[in-house]
Amino acid sequence: QIMLQESGGGSVQAGGSLRLSCVSSGYSVSRICMGWFRQAPGKERERVAAFYSGADRRFYADSVKGRFTMSEDSAKNMVYLQMNNLRPEDGAMYYCAAADPYSDDFGECNEFEFWGQGILVTVSS
């Protein structure tokens, strides 16, 4: 069982920055794919970023490329999402996610088994 807890959300004006953090307990973040997802009211959940450091495999949604950066600190067992030049459409609940370490796809970043409770990001224009 992997437990995930997000922090760092809040309200910011358009053009501003936020850094989301996610601490993992139960498994090393460097040994599985970790991801960040978001869901705005009335919209489907969207994968924002994913990162598997074991193969240096990174994914970013087109909508955030060049603005968001995902990273990890294996010593702290944490992953981060640095969000710059935020836009009103970036406002959503953001979720940290982890792949199933016992799945054959643990590093492919296609399936995520464990989820945090989410944290709210609000961007005002």
Short mmCIF file of C-alpha atoms in Angstrom, two decimals:
data_model
loop_
_atom_site.label_atom_id
_atom_site.label_comp_id
_atom_site.label_asym_id
_atom_site.label_seq_id
_atom_site.Cartn_x
_atom_site.Cartn_y
_atom_site.Cartn_z
CA GLN A 1 0.00 0.00 0.00
CA ILE A 2 1.32 3.42 -0.98
CA MET A 3 0.04 6.50 0.80
CA LEU A 4 0.34 9.86 -0.91
CA GLN A 5 -0.18 13.32 0.55
CA GLU A 6 -0.17 16.52 -1.46
CA SER A 7 0.64 20.02 -0.22
CA GLY A 8 1.40 23.45 -1.62
CA GLY A 9 -1.84 24.35 -3.32
CA GLY A 10 -3.60 27.66 -2.97
CA SER A 11 -4.70 30.75 -4.83
CA VAL A 12 -2.54 32.74 -7.19
CA GLN A 13 -3.00 35.36 -9.86
CA ALA A 14 -2.48 34.55 -13.50
CA GLY A 15 1.19 34.60 -14.34
CA GLY A 16 2.16 33.48 -10.88
CA SER A 17 3.79 30.29 -9.66
CA LEU A 18 3.09 27.49 -7.23
CA ARG A 19 4.95 24.37 -6.28
CA LEU A 20 3.00 21.29 -5.34
CA SER A 21 4.63 18.62 -3.20
CA CYS A 22 3.70 15.00 -2.67
CA VAL A 23 5.17 12.78 -0.01
CA SER A 24 4.99 9.04 -0.48
CA SER A 25 5.01 6.40 2.20
CA GLY A 26 5.20 2.70 1.51
CA TYR A 27 7.42 2.65 -1.55
CA SER A 28 10.27 4.58 -3.10
CA VAL A 29 9.19 7.22 -5.61
CA SER A 30 12.33 6.57 -7.64
CA ARG A 31 11.36 2.96 -8.36
CA ILE A 32 7.96 3.51 -9.92
CA CYS A 33 6.28 6.01 -12.17
CA MET A 34 4.80 8.96 -10.32
CA GLY A 35 2.28 11.33 -11.81
CA TRP A 36 0.32 14.51 -11.32
CA PHE A 37 -3.26 14.74 -12.49
CA ARG A 38 -5.86 17.46 -12.31
CA GLN A 39 -9.60 17.70 -12.55
CA ALA A 40 -11.60 20.88 -12.94
CA PRO A 41 -15.36 21.01 -12.23
CA GLY A 42 -17.31 19.46 -15.07
CA LYS A 43 -14.18 18.21 -16.82
CA GLU A 44 -12.47 14.87 -17.06
CA ARG A 45 -9.37 14.09 -15.12
CA GLU A 46 -6.25 15.01 -17.04
CA ARG A 47 -2.74 13.71 -16.68
CA VAL A 48 -0.55 16.76 -16.26
CA ALA A 49 2.86 15.18 -15.80
CA ALA A 50 4.49 11.85 -15.11
CA PHE A 51 8.02 10.84 -14.28
CA TYR A 52 9.85 7.57 -13.91
CA SER A 53 13.38 8.31 -12.84
CA GLY A 54 14.51 4.72 -13.33
CA ALA A 55 14.42 5.29 -17.07
CA ASP A 56 14.43 9.11 -17.03
CA ARG A 57 11.01 8.93 -18.61
CA ARG A 58 8.98 12.14 -18.48
CA PHE A 59 5.61 13.13 -19.85
CA TYR A 60 3.86 16.47 -19.90
CA ALA A 61 0.47 17.42 -21.18
CA ASP A 62 0.70 19.76 -24.17
CA SER A 63 -1.19 22.38 -22.21
CA VAL A 64 1.57 22.65 -19.59
CA LYS A 65 4.74 22.02 -21.58
CA GLY A 66 7.30 24.72 -20.95
CA ARG A 67 5.47 25.94 -17.85
CA PHE A 68 5.32 22.95 -15.48
CA THR A 69 8.22 20.83 -14.30
CA MET A 70 8.00 17.59 -12.37
CA SER A 71 10.88 16.48 -10.20
CA GLU A 72 11.62 14.18 -7.31
CA ASP A 73 13.74 14.02 -4.19
CA SER A 74 14.42 10.36 -3.55
CA ALA A 75 16.03 11.07 -0.18
CA LYS A 76 12.78 12.63 1.05
CA ASN A 77 10.62 10.26 -1.01
CA MET A 78 8.82 13.22 -2.49
CA VAL A 79 7.80 14.45 -5.91
CA TYR A 80 7.10 18.02 -6.90
CA LEU A 81 5.26 19.92 -9.57
CA GLN A 82 6.63 23.37 -10.20
CA MET A 83 3.97 25.41 -11.97
CA ASN A 84 4.99 28.69 -13.56
CA ASN A 85 3.10 31.24 -15.62
CA LEU A 86 -0.18 29.89 -14.33
CA ARG A 87 -3.34 30.51 -16.27
CA PRO A 88 -6.96 30.58 -15.08
CA GLU A 89 -7.56 27.31 -16.93
CA ASP A 90 -4.92 25.64 -14.75
CA GLY A 91 -7.23 25.98 -11.77
CA ALA A 92 -8.33 22.52 -10.61
CA MET A 93 -7.93 19.85 -7.98
CA TYR A 94 -4.50 18.36 -8.39
CA TYR A 95 -3.77 14.77 -7.47
CA CYS A 96 -0.51 12.94 -6.92
CA ALA A 97 -0.51 9.36 -8.19
CA ALA A 98 1.74 6.32 -8.10
CA ALA A 99 1.96 3.24 -10.24
CA ASP A 100 1.52 -0.21 -8.80
CA PRO A 101 5.05 -1.41 -7.99
CA TYR A 102 4.01 -5.02 -8.58
CA SER A 103 2.60 -4.36 -12.01
CA ASP A 104 4.57 -5.13 -15.16
CA ASP A 105 3.88 -1.51 -16.17
CA PHE A 106 5.29 0.15 -13.05
CA GLY A 107 7.60 2.32 -15.14
CA GLU A 108 5.46 2.92 -18.22
CA CYS A 109 3.42 5.75 -16.73
CA ASN A 110 0.17 4.53 -18.28
CA GLU A 111 -1.60 3.17 -15.23
CA PHE A 112 -1.73 4.55 -11.71
CA GLU A 113 -2.96 2.60 -8.76
CA PHE A 114 -2.53 4.88 -5.76
CA TRP A 115 -3.85 8.41 -5.34
CA GLY A 116 -3.58 11.27 -2.93
CA GLN A 117 -6.65 13.09 -1.68
CA GLY A 118 -5.98 16.07 -3.88
CA ILE A 119 -5.21 19.71 -3.37
CA LEU A 120 -6.92 22.76 -4.80
CA VAL A 121 -5.21 25.25 -7.09
CA THR A 122 -7.09 28.42 -7.97
CA VAL A 123 -5.81 30.88 -10.56
CA SER A 124 -7.50 34.24 -10.87
CA SER A 125 -7.33 36.44 -13.95
#
